[in-house]
């Protein structure tokens, strides 16, 4: 028994000095490797190809500038990557694995990094094994697939070794830590954070837009080459025109903008309180890319306990039968509960009620923990010289006809369930009794969170339908759903198997087993929905993984956290609401970036082509194109931190509609660019000077276009961020300096330093007028 008392406080200092903490150094790629990776990939290849083509065409200076932009963009990407790593490292300390450890003869909960060799720990279903250890008592079924590749869990008993990183699927056991940190067999504890991820839905859509416009510009370039050859335009001008069009298709700032948007969104979720965009409780982001996916979620499947209720389970009613009084009923229930498990709300509720009644809990001669497949716990105690067998669990399964008092008990179960109580039956069989008898029923209630009905209503208003999934019976679940204000019918997984279409109608799925949750989510996904799922237990992990947006609630098991994308730090749906609104803000920023990119591409394509057809001359040189990229594309990086309002409905990407709306809006800057060009030509300025004027017009018109499209219904309805304002001022000042003083390019006539800003202001209000049109709002799905 002394070995199971665990370490004492007097042992800790010496062991810590000898073994350190239960952690391993985190591997980071070298700066050189990170930098080199920025030159590999589709976007990098496009930029590198443009450097080669521009250099071979004789534009050495322009090629050098493009190369500089490529190098600078790589540097910014690395900076953002390091910032993201730092943010995730901060979150990691908040999501650390914990363990139940026995020290000084008392059970407590501690961070796994605090464990030392010799510590006695308690493992149960849902835990990630925090260190190498040897089982002292109990039995476990441990999933070692992520460590050894074994497809089936390994059954372990007293004396067997269990290894760091294994996932406990079933059972409970006490174990003694043998190795920690780098000394464990597998070298480290399971990490709960991942940085790498496949392209998200939003990234794929934006890449599709870029590919579409690159193909369009390529087609226009071919047509322009044919036209140029037909009108005998100089070969150098034709080459430069092709370079310009292709350059305008390359989204130089795209990777950086996405990195900033994701990191900024994650940090907003991780901050509690603050401005209007950052109200509410903290939400820990386990996967950065998931910040975007919450924007398109339209159904939330929610566990009841801890999310919709207060997770403050208590005994509301107890019914006893035969010679059993309530004290004996609670004694038997306590004997059939796990005394070492401080995390079980049911066990703790029973222990509290037993203590109130003064019912002494006898020692267990044997104990079998709760098994989700049988829905019961089993125990044996010694009384009156013999062993009494006890079972406690789901009443419908335990109250078979052979059990004495089962008929009366089943009637009481129906009555108690109608009041929204979760009913447990306690069945006991003494050694000298011919049959088992129902000692009584325990009605447990978990009060509904006061804010839950309002938050469900708010999520519904945001276009997210809330579906409650619970293991409670149909009657109990229906009563709770009415109190929560959930509108819709109550179904069971069996109903779903017979009629899959009911997944679209049900507000509650009762009597749900772990595997049923996955089936419900799949049915919703097959119907075209994007599903979120909240959960806390090991059995919720498959459903959390299946859902597009997996959310582990407060105090979830480590396996549930590992399967989720978000981890709530407070109970209730407030954190889920914040995930929805923050994700939709990220979506709005990315959509603004895509809209701005398409508008700018359409504008430059139209202006360059129209002027070429009118004059047989190419108005934009490679240098001018690079200056436009420098001023506009890098300005749009700051969109990632702009203030914006979240959508009032789930986000939906429709690329054809976005392009159509962009083309309509782009008509305004195209008109003013052509007007300014015509005005400059009327004054008979040299062609190179007119190029400078058009360059200035493109930058100013681009800036005011961005200010107009960044917020809806009006560009000034939400104040811009300081970063966006600062970048815009710098862009306009840089352009005015370059064009006004003739740096690198011919100087702009002073009169146009007034004409261009005035035209840009008029363009801003013209775009605002177009934004109010029903057609544009319908194309962009703006309510």
XYZ file of C-alpha atoms in Angstrom:
783
model
C 0.000 0.000 0.000
C 2.902 2.392 0.684
C 3.785 2.417 -3.001
C 0.273 3.619 -3.774
C 0.525 6.566 -1.382
C 2.626 8.374 -3.993
C 5.442 10.839 -3.500
C 5.701 13.216 -0.579
C 6.452 16.920 -0.728
C 9.871 16.243 0.756
C 10.756 14.078 -2.281
C 9.879 16.624 -4.988
C 12.868 18.986 -4.912
C 15.522 16.257 -5.186
C 13.654 14.380 -7.922
C 13.042 17.596 -9.872
C 16.733 18.424 -9.764
C 17.540 14.930 -11.037
C 14.854 14.460 -13.724
C 13.569 17.941 -14.590
C 10.077 18.367 -16.026
C 7.988 15.902 -17.986
C 8.526 17.595 -21.348
C 10.802 17.422 -24.360
C 12.418 20.222 -26.381
C 10.250 21.401 -29.272
C 11.848 21.017 -32.689
C 11.943 24.161 -34.829
C 13.027 24.285 -38.444
C 16.090 26.413 -39.096
C 15.702 29.928 -40.437
C 17.418 28.905 -43.681
C 15.002 26.013 -44.342
C 11.968 28.168 -43.557
C 13.263 30.892 -45.876
C 14.029 28.427 -48.675
C 10.522 26.931 -48.505
C 9.086 30.298 -49.515
C 10.657 29.862 -52.959
C 8.849 26.585 -53.633
C 5.212 26.434 -54.668
C 2.845 27.723 -57.374
C 2.919 31.379 -56.335
C 6.688 31.395 -55.888
C 7.152 29.742 -59.280
C 5.041 32.427 -60.941
C 7.112 35.184 -59.343
C 10.383 33.482 -60.249
C 9.181 32.992 -63.827
C 8.344 36.711 -64.016
C 11.863 37.571 -62.840
C 13.381 35.452 -65.625
C 11.041 36.709 -68.357
C 11.481 40.341 -67.330
C 15.261 39.997 -67.217
C 15.420 38.275 -70.627
C 13.265 41.030 -72.141
C 15.923 43.570 -71.222
C 14.166 45.070 -68.209
C 17.019 44.419 -65.774
C 15.980 47.017 -63.195
C 12.367 45.782 -63.177
C 13.569 42.184 -62.790
C 15.668 43.250 -59.803
C 12.664 44.957 -58.215
C 10.465 41.844 -58.691
C 13.229 39.734 -57.108
C 13.391 42.177 -54.208
C 9.611 41.888 -53.718
C 9.899 38.098 -53.723
C 12.655 38.199 -51.103
C 10.772 40.753 -49.001
C 7.584 38.700 -49.150
C 9.518 35.635 -47.976
C 10.857 37.630 -45.047
C 7.373 38.797 -44.090
C 6.090 35.227 -44.335
C 8.779 33.983 -41.968
C 8.003 36.771 -39.523
C 4.307 35.851 -39.588
C 5.165 32.144 -39.241
C 7.253 32.865 -36.166
C 4.456 35.065 -34.784
C 1.973 32.244 -35.348
C 4.321 29.765 -33.643
C 4.631 32.129 -30.683
C 0.845 32.471 -30.497
C 0.361 28.697 -30.621
C 3.071 28.224 -27.997
C 1.139 30.568 -25.711
C -2.056 28.622 -26.343
C -0.223 25.332 -25.764
C 0.498 26.241 -22.168
C -3.242 26.747 -21.668
C -4.130 23.366 -23.201
C -1.565 21.199 -21.422
C -2.399 17.622 -20.555
C -3.361 17.137 -16.908
C -3.173 14.034 -14.740
C -4.754 12.768 -11.524
C -1.828 12.228 -9.203
C -1.598 10.955 -5.620
C 0.831 12.794 -3.371
C 1.045 12.813 0.398
C -1.661 10.134 0.347
C -4.221 12.458 -1.330
C -5.549 12.569 -4.896
C -5.160 15.822 -6.813
C -4.999 17.123 -10.396
C -1.706 18.463 -11.763
C -0.203 19.406 -15.121
C 1.474 16.421 -16.735
C 4.745 18.363 -17.008
C 4.900 18.296 -13.179
C 5.002 14.486 -12.992
C 8.090 12.730 -11.649
C 9.259 9.111 -11.556
C 7.593 7.478 -8.559
C 4.352 9.459 -8.860
C 1.164 7.414 -8.551
C -1.390 8.411 -11.179
C -4.962 7.400 -11.975
C -5.839 6.641 -15.607
C -9.355 6.334 -17.006
C -11.199 6.278 -20.333
C -10.479 9.452 -22.304
C -7.030 10.137 -20.858
C -3.832 10.528 -22.820
C -1.176 8.622 -20.897
C 1.114 11.421 -19.652
C 4.273 9.376 -18.979
C 5.623 5.829 -19.097
C 4.224 3.931 -16.129
C 3.525 0.485 -14.682
C -0.009 -0.503 -13.719
C -0.452 -1.231 -10.019
C -4.121 -2.224 -10.119
C -7.105 -2.125 -12.452
C -7.290 -2.793 -16.185
C -7.113 -0.646 -19.294
C -7.705 -0.882 -23.011
C -5.106 1.472 -24.507
C -4.946 2.705 -28.105
C -1.281 2.848 -29.152
C -1.967 3.257 -32.892
C -0.392 6.701 -33.109
C 2.775 5.326 -31.516
C 3.144 1.718 -32.676
C 0.780 1.441 -35.630
C -1.304 -1.258 -33.929
C -4.838 -1.134 -35.293
C -6.501 -2.567 -32.168
C -6.290 -1.312 -28.566
C -4.040 -3.282 -26.249
C -5.569 -4.746 -23.063
C -3.385 -4.172 -20.007
C -3.573 -5.260 -16.395
C -1.626 -4.999 -13.142
C 2.124 -5.281 -13.752
C 1.927 -4.243 -17.432
C 3.716 -1.181 -18.778
C 1.754 1.671 -20.364
C 3.490 4.238 -22.536
C 3.359 7.987 -22.874
C 1.032 9.153 -25.634
C -1.312 6.154 -25.509
C -5.052 6.874 -25.422
C -7.125 5.074 -22.788
C -10.237 3.762 -24.533
C -11.820 1.758 -21.696
C -11.267 0.951 -18.050
C -9.561 2.566 -15.063
C -6.302 1.826 -13.327
C -3.733 3.121 -10.896
C -0.157 3.290 -12.192
C 3.295 4.305 -11.006
C 5.347 6.607 -13.254
C 8.610 5.039 -14.393
C 9.976 7.528 -16.963
C 9.227 11.100 -18.004
C 10.101 13.519 -20.801
C 12.887 12.522 -23.150
C 13.466 9.341 -21.119
C 10.107 7.825 -22.074
C 10.083 5.066 -24.656
C 8.615 7.339 -27.298
C 10.527 10.450 -26.340
C 7.694 12.866 -25.649
C 4.118 13.278 -24.438
C 1.384 13.658 -27.004
C 1.284 17.203 -28.371
C -2.121 18.857 -28.613
C -1.222 21.457 -31.220
C -0.533 21.180 -34.934
C 0.670 23.925 -37.258
C 0.603 22.292 -40.680
C -2.767 21.898 -42.347
C -4.210 21.264 -45.806
C -5.677 24.190 -47.755
C -8.957 25.366 -46.273
C -12.150 25.879 -48.237
C -11.529 29.629 -48.367
C -7.957 29.196 -49.586
C -9.098 26.874 -52.363
C -11.751 29.370 -53.486
C -9.319 32.285 -53.587
C -6.767 30.153 -55.440
C -9.499 29.315 -57.958
C -10.169 33.031 -58.459
C -6.466 33.720 -59.012
C -6.129 30.797 -61.441
C -9.205 31.997 -63.337
C -7.805 35.499 -63.772
C -4.348 34.274 -64.629
C -5.902 32.162 -67.395
C -8.023 35.125 -68.548
C -5.032 37.458 -68.617
C -3.052 34.811 -70.461
C -5.825 34.565 -73.077
C -5.990 38.363 -73.391
C -2.207 38.446 -73.699
C -2.331 35.982 -76.583
C -5.035 38.062 -78.253
C -3.018 41.232 -77.671
C 0.099 39.636 -79.175
C -1.870 38.665 -82.267
C -3.376 42.152 -82.482
C 0.018 43.775 -81.902
C 1.618 41.755 -84.627
C -1.259 42.653 -86.951
C -0.750 46.384 -86.408
C 3.066 46.005 -86.439
C 3.590 47.072 -82.813
C 7.205 46.839 -81.591
C 8.102 43.413 -80.189
C 9.418 44.969 -76.964
C 6.080 46.664 -76.274
C 4.197 43.423 -76.915
C 6.509 41.578 -74.504
C 6.117 44.287 -71.859
C 2.335 44.198 -72.192
C 2.288 40.436 -71.595
C 4.581 40.849 -68.585
C 2.291 43.514 -67.129
C -0.879 41.461 -67.478
C 0.705 38.366 -65.984
C 2.218 40.386 -63.142
C -1.212 41.744 -62.257
C -2.455 38.160 -61.883
C 0.159 37.184 -59.299
C -1.165 37.698 -55.733
C 2.140 38.552 -54.100
C 0.548 39.368 -50.744
C -1.770 36.338 -50.726
C 0.229 33.979 -48.405
C 1.073 36.754 -45.971
C -2.496 38.058 -45.857
C -3.848 34.602 -45.031
C -1.212 34.043 -42.344
C -2.010 37.385 -40.728
C -5.794 36.848 -40.982
C -5.640 33.442 -39.295
C -3.250 34.526 -36.552
C -5.178 37.715 -35.856
C -8.466 35.803 -35.698
C -6.970 33.233 -33.299
C -5.575 35.932 -31.035
C -8.936 37.720 -30.972
C -10.612 34.498 -29.848
C -7.954 33.971 -27.198
C -8.526 37.406 -25.692
C -11.386 37.901 -23.285
C -13.118 41.280 -22.998
C -11.914 44.259 -24.994
C -13.533 46.115 -27.853
C -16.774 45.335 -29.651
C -15.050 42.738 -31.809
C -13.650 40.907 -28.831
C -16.365 40.500 -26.222
C -16.812 37.331 -24.236
C -14.880 34.372 -22.924
C -11.609 33.019 -24.234
C -11.563 30.335 -26.894
C -8.339 28.428 -27.482
C -7.572 27.710 -31.113
C -5.930 24.354 -31.670
C -5.747 24.612 -35.471
C -5.219 28.024 -37.031
C -6.852 27.145 -40.354
C -10.107 26.303 -38.542
C -10.600 30.000 -37.766
C -11.868 30.354 -41.344
C -14.095 27.261 -41.317
C -16.383 28.450 -38.526
C -17.747 31.084 -40.904
C -19.573 28.531 -43.072
C -21.032 26.412 -40.232
C -24.854 26.341 -40.362
C -25.715 23.505 -37.932
C -24.370 23.035 -34.406
C -24.760 19.624 -32.790
C -24.384 20.244 -29.084
C -23.891 17.911 -26.180
C -26.256 18.767 -23.345
C -24.043 18.550 -20.264
C -21.782 21.511 -19.581
C -22.773 23.321 -22.749
C -26.528 23.709 -22.450
C -26.606 22.914 -18.735
C -24.506 24.085 -15.799
C -22.724 20.738 -15.344
C -23.758 20.958 -11.689
C -25.417 17.595 -11.326
C -27.342 16.943 -8.156
C -29.815 14.412 -6.729
C -33.247 16.007 -7.122
C -35.379 12.990 -6.218
C -34.811 9.527 -4.782
C -37.382 6.728 -4.724
C -36.754 3.537 -2.719
C -38.560 0.213 -2.646
C -39.048 -2.660 -0.217
C -37.153 -2.430 3.046
C -34.567 -0.049 1.596
C -34.649 3.489 2.888
C -33.011 6.445 1.143
C -29.879 6.064 3.271
C -29.387 2.474 2.174
C -30.167 3.427 -1.422
C -27.452 6.091 -1.395
C -25.046 3.710 0.395
C -25.500 1.124 -2.364
C -25.183 3.805 -5.074
C -22.024 5.158 -3.444
C -20.519 1.688 -3.248
C -21.174 1.355 -6.986
C -19.353 4.642 -7.742
C -15.685 5.374 -8.272
C -14.161 6.977 -5.188
C -10.919 7.861 -6.988
C -12.663 9.752 -9.791
C -13.136 13.356 -8.784
C -14.195 14.293 -12.320
C -17.377 12.194 -12.517
C -20.331 14.505 -11.904
C -22.682 11.572 -11.245
C -20.370 9.961 -8.677
C -19.764 13.246 -6.895
C -23.518 14.014 -6.767
C -24.151 10.611 -5.167
C -21.337 11.069 -2.648
C -22.659 14.518 -1.660
C -26.175 13.181 -1.119
C -24.872 10.209 0.870
C -22.873 12.544 3.091
C -25.945 14.703 3.702
C -27.850 11.601 4.858
C -24.952 10.319 6.924
C -24.779 7.124 4.870
C -21.390 5.450 5.278
C -19.949 4.027 2.053
C -18.512 0.537 2.652
C -15.251 -0.641 1.033
C -15.583 -2.223 -2.403
C -14.702 -5.892 -2.670
C -14.676 -5.453 -6.443
C -15.525 -2.686 -8.866
C -16.117 -2.490 -12.643
C -16.169 1.122 -13.933
C -18.911 2.457 -16.159
C -18.977 0.886 -19.620
C -20.756 2.820 -22.369
C -21.723 -0.424 -24.099
C -23.621 -1.796 -21.058
C -24.604 1.593 -19.577
C -23.859 0.502 -15.999
C -21.260 0.171 -13.255
C -20.864 -2.966 -11.134
C -19.540 -3.488 -7.628
C -19.531 -5.963 -4.757
C -19.519 -5.224 -1.036
C -19.317 -7.465 1.990
C -22.251 -7.298 4.419
C -23.829 -9.785 6.827
C -21.087 -12.278 6.092
C -21.730 -12.450 2.368
C -21.192 -10.506 -0.799
C -23.878 -8.195 -2.156
C -23.736 -7.551 -5.900
C -24.751 -4.055 -7.052
C -25.472 -2.646 -10.481
C -26.248 1.011 -11.187
C -27.089 2.503 -14.553
C -29.711 3.116 -17.207
C -33.077 2.151 -15.793
C -34.526 0.775 -19.019
C -31.695 -1.769 -19.274
C -31.509 -2.801 -15.617
C -35.224 -3.090 -14.832
C -35.919 -6.377 -16.536
C -38.995 -8.407 -15.471
C -36.904 -10.755 -13.308
C -35.898 -7.851 -11.045
C -38.193 -7.362 -8.058
C -40.122 -4.036 -8.004
C -39.281 -3.453 -11.688
C -42.902 -2.715 -12.667
C -43.372 -0.028 -10.011
C -39.944 1.366 -10.774
C -40.624 1.685 -14.517
C -43.770 3.714 -13.783
C -41.721 6.039 -11.595
C -39.052 6.274 -14.290
C -41.650 7.600 -16.751
C -42.917 10.131 -14.200
C -39.443 11.371 -13.257
C -38.276 11.525 -16.888
C -41.264 13.727 -17.737
C -39.849 16.260 -15.258
C -36.549 16.316 -17.152
C -34.656 14.162 -14.627
C -31.933 11.718 -15.606
C -32.916 8.504 -13.859
C -30.500 5.842 -12.582
C -31.672 2.536 -11.236
C -29.842 0.767 -8.403
C -30.271 -3.020 -8.437
C -28.820 -5.189 -5.658
C -28.677 -8.911 -4.939
C -27.629 -10.099 -1.508
C -25.809 -13.401 -1.168
C -28.852 -15.076 0.434
C -31.476 -13.446 -1.836
C -33.134 -15.583 -4.531
C -33.454 -12.683 -7.014
C -32.130 -9.188 -7.488
C -34.339 -6.309 -6.462
C -34.500 -2.634 -7.371
C -33.346 -0.816 -4.266
C -34.529 2.464 -5.758
C -34.255 5.174 -8.370
C -32.045 8.248 -8.278
C -33.288 11.271 -10.244
C -30.430 13.562 -11.234
C -30.898 17.040 -12.603
C -28.438 19.415 -14.178
C -29.887 22.946 -14.193
C -30.153 24.613 -17.578
C -27.687 27.435 -17.958
C -29.549 30.751 -17.585
C -27.918 32.117 -20.734
C -28.527 28.998 -22.875
C -32.006 29.847 -24.266
C -30.895 33.364 -25.244
C -27.686 32.105 -26.860
C -29.594 29.427 -28.797
C -31.920 32.156 -30.043
C -28.931 34.317 -30.984
C -27.264 31.455 -32.884
C -30.531 30.819 -34.719
C -30.601 34.501 -35.671
C -27.079 34.054 -37.072
C -28.339 31.218 -39.256
C -26.945 28.380 -37.106
C -29.499 25.708 -36.185
C -28.780 24.150 -32.776
C -29.406 20.411 -32.425
C -29.112 18.798 -28.988
C -27.656 15.286 -28.893
C -28.022 13.475 -25.582
C -28.012 10.021 -24.078
C -31.127 10.872 -22.069
C -34.414 9.149 -22.885
C -36.860 10.693 -25.332
C -39.184 11.991 -22.593
C -36.379 13.539 -20.516
C -34.739 15.071 -23.578
C -38.044 16.552 -24.775
C -38.657 18.223 -21.413
C -35.176 19.764 -21.412
C -35.553 20.894 -25.042
C -38.764 22.758 -24.201
C -37.020 24.599 -21.375
C -34.166 25.503 -23.743
C -36.525 26.815 -26.394
C -35.394 24.332 -29.035
C -37.990 24.175 -31.795
C -38.520 20.861 -33.528
C -39.222 17.220 -32.915
C -37.381 14.731 -30.711
C -35.952 11.767 -32.592
C -33.697 8.837 -31.773
C -30.841 7.368 -33.825
C -33.126 4.446 -34.661
C -35.564 6.914 -36.232
C -32.669 8.352 -38.248
C -31.663 4.937 -39.585
C -35.187 4.340 -40.863
C -35.760 7.865 -42.196
C -32.454 9.710 -42.906
C -34.281 12.871 -43.999
C -35.359 13.611 -40.403
C -31.819 14.858 -39.707
C -32.965 18.095 -41.356
C -35.977 18.470 -39.041
C -34.980 17.239 -35.599
C -34.109 19.630 -32.795
C -33.142 16.821 -30.423
C -31.652 13.355 -30.845
C -32.217 11.354 -27.667
C -30.881 7.970 -26.534
C -27.758 8.612 -28.623
C -24.741 6.339 -28.277
C -21.259 7.596 -29.259
C -21.368 6.074 -32.738
C -24.796 7.599 -33.326
C -23.340 11.096 -33.084
C -21.126 10.417 -36.081
C -24.114 9.068 -38.032
C -26.155 12.182 -37.246
C -23.329 14.461 -38.361
C -22.777 12.487 -41.566
C -26.492 12.667 -42.390
C -26.412 16.437 -42.008
C -23.243 16.727 -44.106
C -24.683 14.570 -46.865
C -27.634 16.970 -46.967
C -25.217 19.821 -47.719
C -24.788 21.280 -44.245
C -21.528 22.399 -42.632
C -21.649 20.973 -39.123
C -20.159 22.016 -35.826
C -20.019 19.673 -32.831
C -19.406 20.301 -29.142
C -18.232 17.454 -26.932
C -16.215 16.583 -23.870
C -15.637 12.829 -23.632
C -13.446 10.234 -25.269
C -16.529 8.899 -27.027
C -17.130 12.330 -28.556
C -13.744 12.328 -30.302
C -14.934 10.619 -33.529
C -17.824 13.093 -33.836
C -15.541 16.058 -33.127
C -13.206 14.793 -35.826
C -16.038 14.174 -38.306
C -17.538 17.656 -37.919
C -16.029 20.498 -39.929
C -15.904 22.567 -36.734
C -15.073 20.427 -33.685
C -15.358 22.276 -30.360
C -14.167 20.730 -27.093
C -16.001 22.217 -24.137
C -14.497 23.269 -20.821
C -13.007 20.352 -18.843
C -13.106 18.043 -21.882
C -10.953 14.931 -21.876
C -7.555 15.186 -23.535
C -8.710 12.955 -26.403
C -11.656 15.263 -27.093
C -9.310 18.251 -27.117
C -7.002 16.450 -29.504
C -9.868 15.798 -31.941
C -11.242 19.358 -31.788
C -10.271 22.555 -33.577
C -11.395 24.875 -30.783
C -11.315 24.477 -26.993
C -13.671 26.478 -24.788
C -12.369 27.807 -21.481
C -15.773 28.607 -19.990
C -19.004 26.586 -19.941
C -21.958 27.291 -22.201
C -22.521 28.422 -25.775
C -20.954 31.860 -25.414
C -17.639 30.524 -26.687
C -19.393 28.919 -29.665
C -21.045 32.235 -30.512
C -17.627 33.871 -30.436
C -16.227 31.201 -32.764
C -19.038 31.943 -35.244
C -18.705 35.737 -35.163
C -14.886 35.782 -35.161
C -14.740 33.297 -38.041
C -17.209 35.348 -40.038
C -15.100 38.453 -39.483
C -12.109 36.549 -40.867
C -14.266 35.522 -43.827
C -15.302 39.146 -44.439
C -11.647 40.236 -44.455
C -10.677 37.470 -46.875
C -13.671 38.243 -49.083
C -12.716 41.929 -49.103
C -9.213 40.937 -50.180
C -10.575 38.697 -52.963
C -13.066 41.355 -54.072
C -10.359 44.015 -54.146
C -7.990 41.725 -56.066
C -10.614 40.939 -58.713
C -11.640 44.598 -59.065
C -8.010 45.653 -59.474
C -7.363 42.890 -62.024
C -10.453 43.839 -64.041
C -9.510 47.516 -63.868
C -5.953 47.056 -65.103
C -6.982 44.534 -67.742
C -9.650 46.870 -69.125
C -7.576 50.070 -68.929
C -4.513 48.513 -70.555
C -6.544 46.790 -73.287
C -8.801 49.757 -74.100
C -5.880 52.175 -74.381
C -3.973 49.679 -76.528
C -6.925 49.303 -78.904
C -7.327 53.105 -79.038
C -3.630 54.000 -79.504
C -1.798 50.766 -80.402
C 0.466 51.604 -77.448
C 0.925 49.834 -74.101
C 0.238 52.297 -71.290
C 1.701 50.205 -68.429
C 5.392 49.387 -68.405
C 6.792 46.566 -66.221
C 8.167 49.194 -63.821
C 4.767 50.888 -63.493
C 3.166 47.471 -62.919
C 5.665 46.730 -60.151
C 4.982 50.071 -58.485
C 1.254 49.331 -58.601
C 1.879 45.914 -57.034
C 4.085 47.443 -54.355
C 1.505 50.069 -53.432
C -1.685 48.015 -53.738
C -0.930 44.366 -53.012
C 1.072 45.017 -49.877
C -1.501 47.589 -48.763
C -4.098 44.824 -48.796
C -2.139 42.799 -46.210
C -3.573 45.162 -43.608
C -7.103 44.045 -44.553
C -6.333 41.020 -42.354
C -6.520 43.233 -39.253
C -9.299 45.573 -40.372
C -12.408 46.177 -38.292
C -15.508 44.610 -39.764
C -18.963 43.365 -38.899
C -19.699 39.628 -38.994
C -22.178 38.258 -41.513
C -25.693 37.638 -40.221
C -25.843 34.255 -41.983
C -23.365 31.460 -42.740
C -20.802 32.409 -45.369
C -21.138 30.921 -48.829
C -18.549 31.324 -51.579
C -19.964 31.811 -55.065
C -17.056 32.612 -57.369
C -19.079 33.521 -60.510
C -21.231 35.927 -58.499
C -18.207 37.466 -56.789
C -16.520 38.028 -60.149
C -19.725 39.496 -61.629
C -20.119 41.911 -58.695
C -16.440 42.847 -58.939
C -16.796 43.591 -62.651
C -19.768 45.904 -61.976
C -17.904 47.783 -59.245
C -14.717 47.888 -61.343
C -16.595 49.867 -64.001
C -16.240 52.954 -61.784
C -12.407 53.043 -61.461
C -12.119 51.946 -65.112
C -14.228 54.923 -66.176
C -12.226 57.418 -64.125
C -8.878 55.925 -65.243
C -9.874 56.263 -68.915
C -11.216 59.759 -68.224
C -7.931 60.847 -66.614
C -5.975 59.283 -69.474
C -8.107 61.105 -72.047
C -7.702 64.366 -70.136
C -3.897 63.985 -70.063
C -3.827 63.167 -73.760
C -5.915 66.252 -74.504
C -3.114 68.374 -73.067
C -0.662 66.571 -75.366
C 1.693 65.390 -72.653
C 4.462 62.967 -73.694
C 3.394 59.326 -73.577
C 5.799 58.498 -70.718
C 4.327 61.372 -68.686
C 0.817 60.059 -69.362
C 2.011 56.702 -68.015
C 2.924 58.396 -64.752
C -0.498 60.062 -64.617
C -2.270 56.737 -65.188
C -0.050 55.153 -62.510
C -1.097 57.805 -59.993
C -4.748 57.356 -60.971
C -4.582 53.580 -60.471
C -3.111 53.950 -56.975
C -5.518 56.630 -55.744
C -8.559 54.947 -57.284
C -7.414 51.622 -55.806
C -7.165 53.167 -52.346
C -10.634 54.714 -52.389
C -12.096 51.529 -53.917
C -10.703 49.541 -50.995
C -12.163 52.038 -48.510
C -15.567 51.688 -50.192
C -15.751 47.879 -50.365
C -14.238 47.087 -46.958
C -17.507 47.590 -45.048
C -21.233 47.198 -45.746
C -23.725 48.779 -46.179
C -21.471 51.859 -46.291
C -17.697 52.109 -46.330
C -17.725 54.403 -43.301
C -20.218 52.335 -41.267
C -17.261 50.629 -39.533
C -14.118 52.579 -38.772
C -10.981 51.191 -40.443
C -8.151 49.763 -38.377
C -5.109 51.881 -37.607
C -2.957 49.492 -39.636
C -5.127 49.948 -42.744
C -5.225 53.729 -42.400
C -1.468 53.880 -41.873
C -0.763 51.647 -44.874
C -3.121 53.679 -47.079
C -1.500 56.970 -46.072
C 1.939 55.492 -46.746
C 0.826 54.158 -50.143
C -0.629 57.479 -51.277
C 2.321 59.450 -49.913
C 4.813 57.107 -51.592
C 2.965 57.384 -54.915
C 2.748 61.173 -54.683
C 6.465 61.345 -53.912
C 7.457 59.045 -56.798
C 5.130 60.673 -59.316
C 5.396 64.274 -58.081
C 9.178 64.417 -58.038
C 9.739 62.063 -60.968
C 11.702 59.382 -59.105
C 12.363 56.420 -61.470
C 9.629 57.723 -63.778
C 8.796 61.071 -65.485
C 7.274 63.638 -63.129
C 3.509 64.156 -63.061
C 2.194 67.647 -64.002
C 1.193 69.487 -60.778
C -2.403 69.970 -61.941
C -3.002 66.232 -61.850
C -1.886 66.078 -58.208
C -5.261 67.715 -57.575
C -7.309 66.136 -60.392
C -6.497 62.562 -59.418
C -7.393 62.818 -55.674
C -10.613 64.657 -56.579
C -11.540 61.932 -59.080
C -10.773 59.281 -56.460
C -13.150 60.921 -53.960
C -15.917 61.097 -56.592
C -15.184 57.467 -57.472
C -15.602 56.509 -53.791
C -19.136 57.908 -53.651
C -19.988 56.408 -57.033
C -18.999 52.956 -55.745
C -21.056 53.558 -52.597
C -24.064 54.256 -54.827
C -23.476 51.053 -56.818
C -23.170 49.069 -53.566
C -26.727 50.057 -52.676
C -28.107 48.535 -55.862
C -30.149 45.383 -55.444
C -28.149 43.564 -58.120
C -24.746 43.975 -56.456
C -26.098 43.178 -52.998
C -27.786 40.058 -54.348
C -24.616 38.914 -56.116
C -22.607 39.271 -52.900
C -25.424 37.937 -50.678
C -25.473 41.113 -48.598
C -28.603 41.464 -46.490
